[in-house]
XYZ file of C-alpha atoms in Angstrom:
181
model
C 58.877 29.354 91.954
C 55.945 26.965 92.500
C 54.811 25.892 89.058
C 52.188 23.325 89.971
C 50.409 22.059 93.075
C 47.871 19.272 93.293
C 46.249 17.942 96.419
C 45.555 14.197 96.378
C 47.957 13.583 93.490
C 48.034 10.012 94.831
C 44.732 8.309 95.597
C 44.241 7.373 99.247
C 44.403 3.582 98.710
C 47.747 3.780 96.874
C 49.080 6.283 99.392
C 48.165 3.944 102.241
C 49.895 1.026 100.469
C 53.097 3.068 99.990
C 53.028 4.428 103.531
C 52.512 0.955 105.004
C 55.421 -0.438 102.995
C 57.712 2.298 104.258
C 56.633 2.376 107.894
C 56.555 -1.402 108.345
C 60.303 -1.545 107.642
C 62.124 -1.007 110.948
C 65.214 0.301 109.117
C 63.106 3.092 107.632
C 61.906 4.531 110.927
C 63.384 6.996 113.425
C 67.039 7.610 112.634
C 69.434 10.038 114.267
C 69.847 12.066 111.070
C 67.738 13.137 108.143
C 68.009 10.274 105.659
C 67.195 9.190 102.126
C 66.651 5.964 100.232
C 66.333 4.907 96.616
C 63.506 2.652 95.442
C 65.382 0.359 93.059
C 65.024 -3.355 93.873
C 64.060 -2.512 97.445
C 65.107 0.376 99.669
C 68.751 1.159 98.943
C 70.757 3.806 100.825
C 71.019 7.153 99.071
C 74.463 7.957 97.708
C 75.477 11.593 97.614
C 76.950 12.273 94.197
C 78.660 14.996 92.240
C 76.136 16.832 90.053
C 78.460 16.535 87.050
C 77.812 12.765 87.093
C 74.017 13.100 86.884
C 73.883 13.388 83.097
C 74.375 10.115 81.250
C 73.898 8.215 84.504
C 70.150 8.598 84.606
C 68.388 6.463 87.200
C 66.656 3.481 85.628
C 63.086 3.476 86.882
C 62.304 0.194 85.106
C 63.449 -1.594 88.265
C 61.138 0.455 90.469
C 58.293 -1.782 91.553
C 54.569 -1.122 91.746
C 52.895 1.063 92.922
C 55.962 3.341 92.828
C 56.480 2.882 89.106
C 52.952 4.137 88.374
C 53.609 7.237 90.497
C 56.829 7.942 88.562
C 54.928 7.585 85.283
C 52.262 10.006 86.536
C 54.974 12.554 87.382
C 56.669 12.011 84.006
C 53.355 12.774 82.254
C 53.061 15.998 84.236
C 56.699 16.943 83.528
C 56.381 16.447 79.774
C 58.414 14.669 77.099
C 61.588 16.744 77.557
C 61.983 15.886 81.261
C 65.239 14.061 82.070
C 65.373 12.548 85.547
C 68.678 13.337 87.282
C 68.041 11.724 90.673
C 65.295 10.741 93.036
C 65.003 9.653 96.637
C 62.615 8.902 99.424
C 63.212 11.174 102.376
C 62.152 10.985 105.968
C 62.394 13.221 108.983
C 61.377 12.874 112.584
C 61.331 15.420 115.390
C 64.640 17.332 115.607
C 66.000 16.244 112.210
C 66.178 19.651 110.573
C 67.578 20.165 107.091
C 69.500 23.204 105.959
C 68.304 25.798 103.481
C 69.418 24.425 100.114
C 69.046 24.249 96.340
C 68.331 20.949 94.579
C 70.517 21.977 91.614
C 73.405 24.415 91.844
C 73.123 27.789 90.176
C 76.284 27.041 88.159
C 74.399 24.553 85.963
C 72.732 26.017 82.889
C 69.234 24.969 81.967
C 65.755 24.665 83.379
C 65.453 22.316 86.348
C 62.417 21.057 88.218
C 61.815 19.278 91.488
C 58.690 17.193 91.997
C 57.959 16.612 95.669
C 55.207 14.252 96.829
C 54.136 14.072 100.473
C 53.659 10.415 101.449
C 52.000 10.732 104.843
C 48.488 9.301 105.128
C 47.531 11.955 107.648
C 48.889 15.326 108.690
C 47.783 18.068 111.036
C 49.245 21.503 110.255
C 50.026 21.972 113.956
C 52.697 19.265 113.508
C 54.822 21.641 111.373
C 56.866 19.858 108.706
C 56.430 22.618 106.136
C 58.469 23.118 103.009
C 59.527 26.769 103.066
C 60.757 28.795 100.090
C 63.098 31.687 100.792
C 64.328 34.650 98.717
C 66.898 37.094 100.118
C 66.501 35.574 103.580
C 62.727 36.099 103.628
C 60.040 33.433 103.649
C 57.982 33.916 100.486
C 56.012 30.665 100.282
C 55.148 27.735 102.526
C 53.609 24.330 101.778
C 52.182 21.996 104.406
C 52.673 18.256 103.857
C 49.088 17.359 103.014
C 48.674 13.619 102.359
C 49.329 12.750 98.715
C 49.995 16.350 97.613
C 52.497 17.046 94.830
C 54.331 20.309 94.294
C 56.499 21.171 91.288
C 59.077 23.889 91.797
C 62.268 25.395 90.421
C 65.184 23.184 91.541
C 67.316 26.326 91.785
C 65.026 27.922 94.400
C 66.238 28.042 97.995
C 64.022 25.906 100.217
C 63.990 23.829 103.377
C 61.865 20.878 104.456
C 61.228 21.190 108.173
C 60.997 18.235 110.507
C 57.741 17.666 112.350
C 57.467 19.357 115.736
C 55.554 16.375 117.118
C 57.355 13.477 118.786
C 56.927 10.027 117.215
C 55.919 11.526 113.870
C 57.549 10.756 110.534
C 57.417 13.191 107.587
C 57.809 11.202 104.356
C 58.443 12.547 100.863
C 59.392 11.339 97.415
C 61.526 13.795 95.443
C 62.463 13.731 91.762
C 64.982 16.203 90.367
C 65.312 16.669 86.645
C 66.037 18.877 83.681
C 63.485 20.122 81.185
């Protein structure tokens, strides 16, 4: 289920630069719902799409600016030469913005799929919650806390949920890449 985990996948200076960029944008902060953005030519609203359209419409990361582009390249190196990016997004959650248990790729698609999740907070206390929980047959089998700069690689067809922080005025930030190997 979890194939790879690395604390401090992003160095602290780069993480701080990314975090500052995101949190200095008033549109990025504190929404009523869980939300997502793309990183192409600025922060663009996430568009929900039909999974059948993901192939052949691969996101073009050439327009992703620094330091984000370097992070994508680092993830691509980890993923290997056969990795095909299907979609990516920045996600954010504040207190009360719970997700639902979900898969990143439906079980009806054949192949091997991976999700790369990077926690973009510069600080985190485990008492704030915000875990990513993995569930099999209704039972919690694995839990990851959003440590600053940590990356986890997992099966996109594994049921999981990213919990909102349980602390007021706290923003849980992640970058997610979904792809096929």
